Short mmCIF file of C-alpha atoms in Angstrom, two decimals:
data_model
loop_
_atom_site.label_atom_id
_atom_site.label_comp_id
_atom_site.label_asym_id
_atom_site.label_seq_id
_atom_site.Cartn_x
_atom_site.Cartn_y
_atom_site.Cartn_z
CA UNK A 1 19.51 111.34 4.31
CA UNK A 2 20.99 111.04 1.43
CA UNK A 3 19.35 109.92 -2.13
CA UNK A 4 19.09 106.88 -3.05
CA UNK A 5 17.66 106.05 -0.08
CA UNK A 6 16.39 102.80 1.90
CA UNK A 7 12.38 103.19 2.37
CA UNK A 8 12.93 100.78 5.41
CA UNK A 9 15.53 102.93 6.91
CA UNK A 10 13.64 106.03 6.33
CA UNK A 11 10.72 104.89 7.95
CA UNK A 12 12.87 103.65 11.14
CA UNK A 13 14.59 106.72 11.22
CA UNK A 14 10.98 108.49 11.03
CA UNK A 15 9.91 105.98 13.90
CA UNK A 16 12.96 106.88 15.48
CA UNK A 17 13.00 110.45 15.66
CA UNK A 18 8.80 110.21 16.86
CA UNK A 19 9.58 107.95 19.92
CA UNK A 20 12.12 110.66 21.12
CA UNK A 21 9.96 113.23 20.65
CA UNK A 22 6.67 111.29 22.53
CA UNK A 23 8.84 110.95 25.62
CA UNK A 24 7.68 112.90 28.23
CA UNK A 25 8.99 113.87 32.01
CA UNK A 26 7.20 112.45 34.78
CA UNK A 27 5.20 115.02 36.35
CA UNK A 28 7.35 116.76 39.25
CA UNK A 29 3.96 117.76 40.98
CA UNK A 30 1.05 115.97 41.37
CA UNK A 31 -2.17 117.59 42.93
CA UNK A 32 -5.30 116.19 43.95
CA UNK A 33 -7.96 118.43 46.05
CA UNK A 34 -5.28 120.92 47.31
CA UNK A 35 -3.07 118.70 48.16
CA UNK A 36 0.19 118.83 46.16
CA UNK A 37 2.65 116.18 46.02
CA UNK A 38 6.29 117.95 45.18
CA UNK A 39 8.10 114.13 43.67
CA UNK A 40 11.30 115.66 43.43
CA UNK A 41 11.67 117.04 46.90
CA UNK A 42 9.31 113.90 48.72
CA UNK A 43 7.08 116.81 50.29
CA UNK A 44 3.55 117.33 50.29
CA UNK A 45 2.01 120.57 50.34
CA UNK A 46 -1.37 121.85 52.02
CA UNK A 47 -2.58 125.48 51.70
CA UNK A 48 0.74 126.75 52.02
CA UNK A 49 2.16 124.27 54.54
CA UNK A 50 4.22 121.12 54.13
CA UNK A 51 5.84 118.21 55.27
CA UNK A 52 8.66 116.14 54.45
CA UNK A 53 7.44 112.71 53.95
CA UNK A 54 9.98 109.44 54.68
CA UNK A 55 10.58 106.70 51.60
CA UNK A 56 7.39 104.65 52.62
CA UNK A 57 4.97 107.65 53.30
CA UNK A 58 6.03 109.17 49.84
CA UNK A 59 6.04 105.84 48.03
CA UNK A 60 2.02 105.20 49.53
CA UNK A 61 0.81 108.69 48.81
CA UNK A 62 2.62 108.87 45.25
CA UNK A 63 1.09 105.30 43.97
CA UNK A 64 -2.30 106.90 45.37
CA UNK A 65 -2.42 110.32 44.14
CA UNK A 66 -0.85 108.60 40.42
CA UNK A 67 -4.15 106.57 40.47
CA UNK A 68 -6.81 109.41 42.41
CA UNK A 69 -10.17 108.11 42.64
CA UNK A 70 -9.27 104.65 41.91
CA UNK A 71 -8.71 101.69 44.76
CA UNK A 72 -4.97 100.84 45.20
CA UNK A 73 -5.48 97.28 47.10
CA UNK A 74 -2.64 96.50 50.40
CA UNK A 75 -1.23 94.08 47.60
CA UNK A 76 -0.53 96.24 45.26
CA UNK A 77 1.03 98.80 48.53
CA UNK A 78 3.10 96.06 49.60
CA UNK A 79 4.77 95.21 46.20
CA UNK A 80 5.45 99.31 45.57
CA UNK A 81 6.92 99.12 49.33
CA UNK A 82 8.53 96.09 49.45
CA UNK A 83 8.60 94.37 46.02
CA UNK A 84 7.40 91.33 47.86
CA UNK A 85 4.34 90.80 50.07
CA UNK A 86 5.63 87.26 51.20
CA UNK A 87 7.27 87.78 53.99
CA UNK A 88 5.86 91.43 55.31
CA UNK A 89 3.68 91.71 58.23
CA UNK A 90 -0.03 92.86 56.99
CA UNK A 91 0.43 95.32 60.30
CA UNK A 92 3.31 97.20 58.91
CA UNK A 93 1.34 98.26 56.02
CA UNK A 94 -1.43 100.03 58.30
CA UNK A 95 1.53 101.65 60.15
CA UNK A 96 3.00 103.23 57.16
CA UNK A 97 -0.21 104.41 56.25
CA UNK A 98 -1.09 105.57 59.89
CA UNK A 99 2.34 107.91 59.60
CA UNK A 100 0.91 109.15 56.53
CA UNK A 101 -2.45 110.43 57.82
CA UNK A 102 -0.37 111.77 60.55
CA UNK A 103 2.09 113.43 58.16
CA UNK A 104 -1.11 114.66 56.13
CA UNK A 105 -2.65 115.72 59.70
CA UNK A 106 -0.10 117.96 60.93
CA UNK A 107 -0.23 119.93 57.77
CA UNK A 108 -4.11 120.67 57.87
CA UNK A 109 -5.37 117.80 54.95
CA UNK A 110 -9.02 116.71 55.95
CA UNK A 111 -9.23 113.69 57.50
CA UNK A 112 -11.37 111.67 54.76
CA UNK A 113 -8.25 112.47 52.04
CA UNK A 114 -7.01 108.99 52.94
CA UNK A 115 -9.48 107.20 52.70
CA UNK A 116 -9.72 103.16 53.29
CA UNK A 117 -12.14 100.69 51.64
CA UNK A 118 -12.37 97.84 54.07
CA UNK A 119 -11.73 94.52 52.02
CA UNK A 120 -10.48 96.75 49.08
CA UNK A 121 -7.69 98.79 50.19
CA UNK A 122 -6.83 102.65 49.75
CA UNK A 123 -7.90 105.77 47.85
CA UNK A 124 -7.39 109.48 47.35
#
């Protein structure tokens, strides 16, 4: 900057050049008891195995594993799904979540990863 200067537009160019600098990626990996979600590639990883995961299996287990430990109700899964849960069958929730444990199965993940809280919804 050059003198005189502004002490408004320093401080917005101070303000400025802190909010680039705060940004930071979204992690690329997310892991949670072994089980390593790759967000770039949609693939989940399991002791050295993995799976590719479709749009709605990835979307579940990556709003999940974002929030590990904490309840994730079937609203809250329907509007990351769907961006609606007007008009979506409460059933095709559970499937997409069956497919998951499946996916999950087939790579060795214990069966209480997934867990559901009846009334509540989902955890990891």
């Amino acid at each position: 900057m050059t003198k005189p200067y502004n002490p408004a537009v320093l401080l917005a160019r101070i303000q400025s050049v802190l909010r680039r600098a705060a940004r930071t990626e979204p992690p690329s990996r997310i892991e949670h008891k072994g089980v390593v979600l790759d967000v770039a590639r949609s693939r989940v990883e399991y002791e050295g195995r993995g799976v590719e995961l479709t749009r709605n299996e990835f979307r579940v287990l990556h709003l999940l594993m974002e929030n590990k430990g904490a309840i994730i109700s079937r609203q809250e899964l329907m509007m990351e799904l769907w961006q609606s849960d007007a008009f979506i069958d409460d059933n095709t929730l559970t499937v997409n979540v069956n497919r998951l444990r499946k996916s999950l199965a087939s790579i060795g993940v214990p069966d209480g990863f997934l867990a559901t809280r009846r009334g509540q919804g989902y955890l990891v």
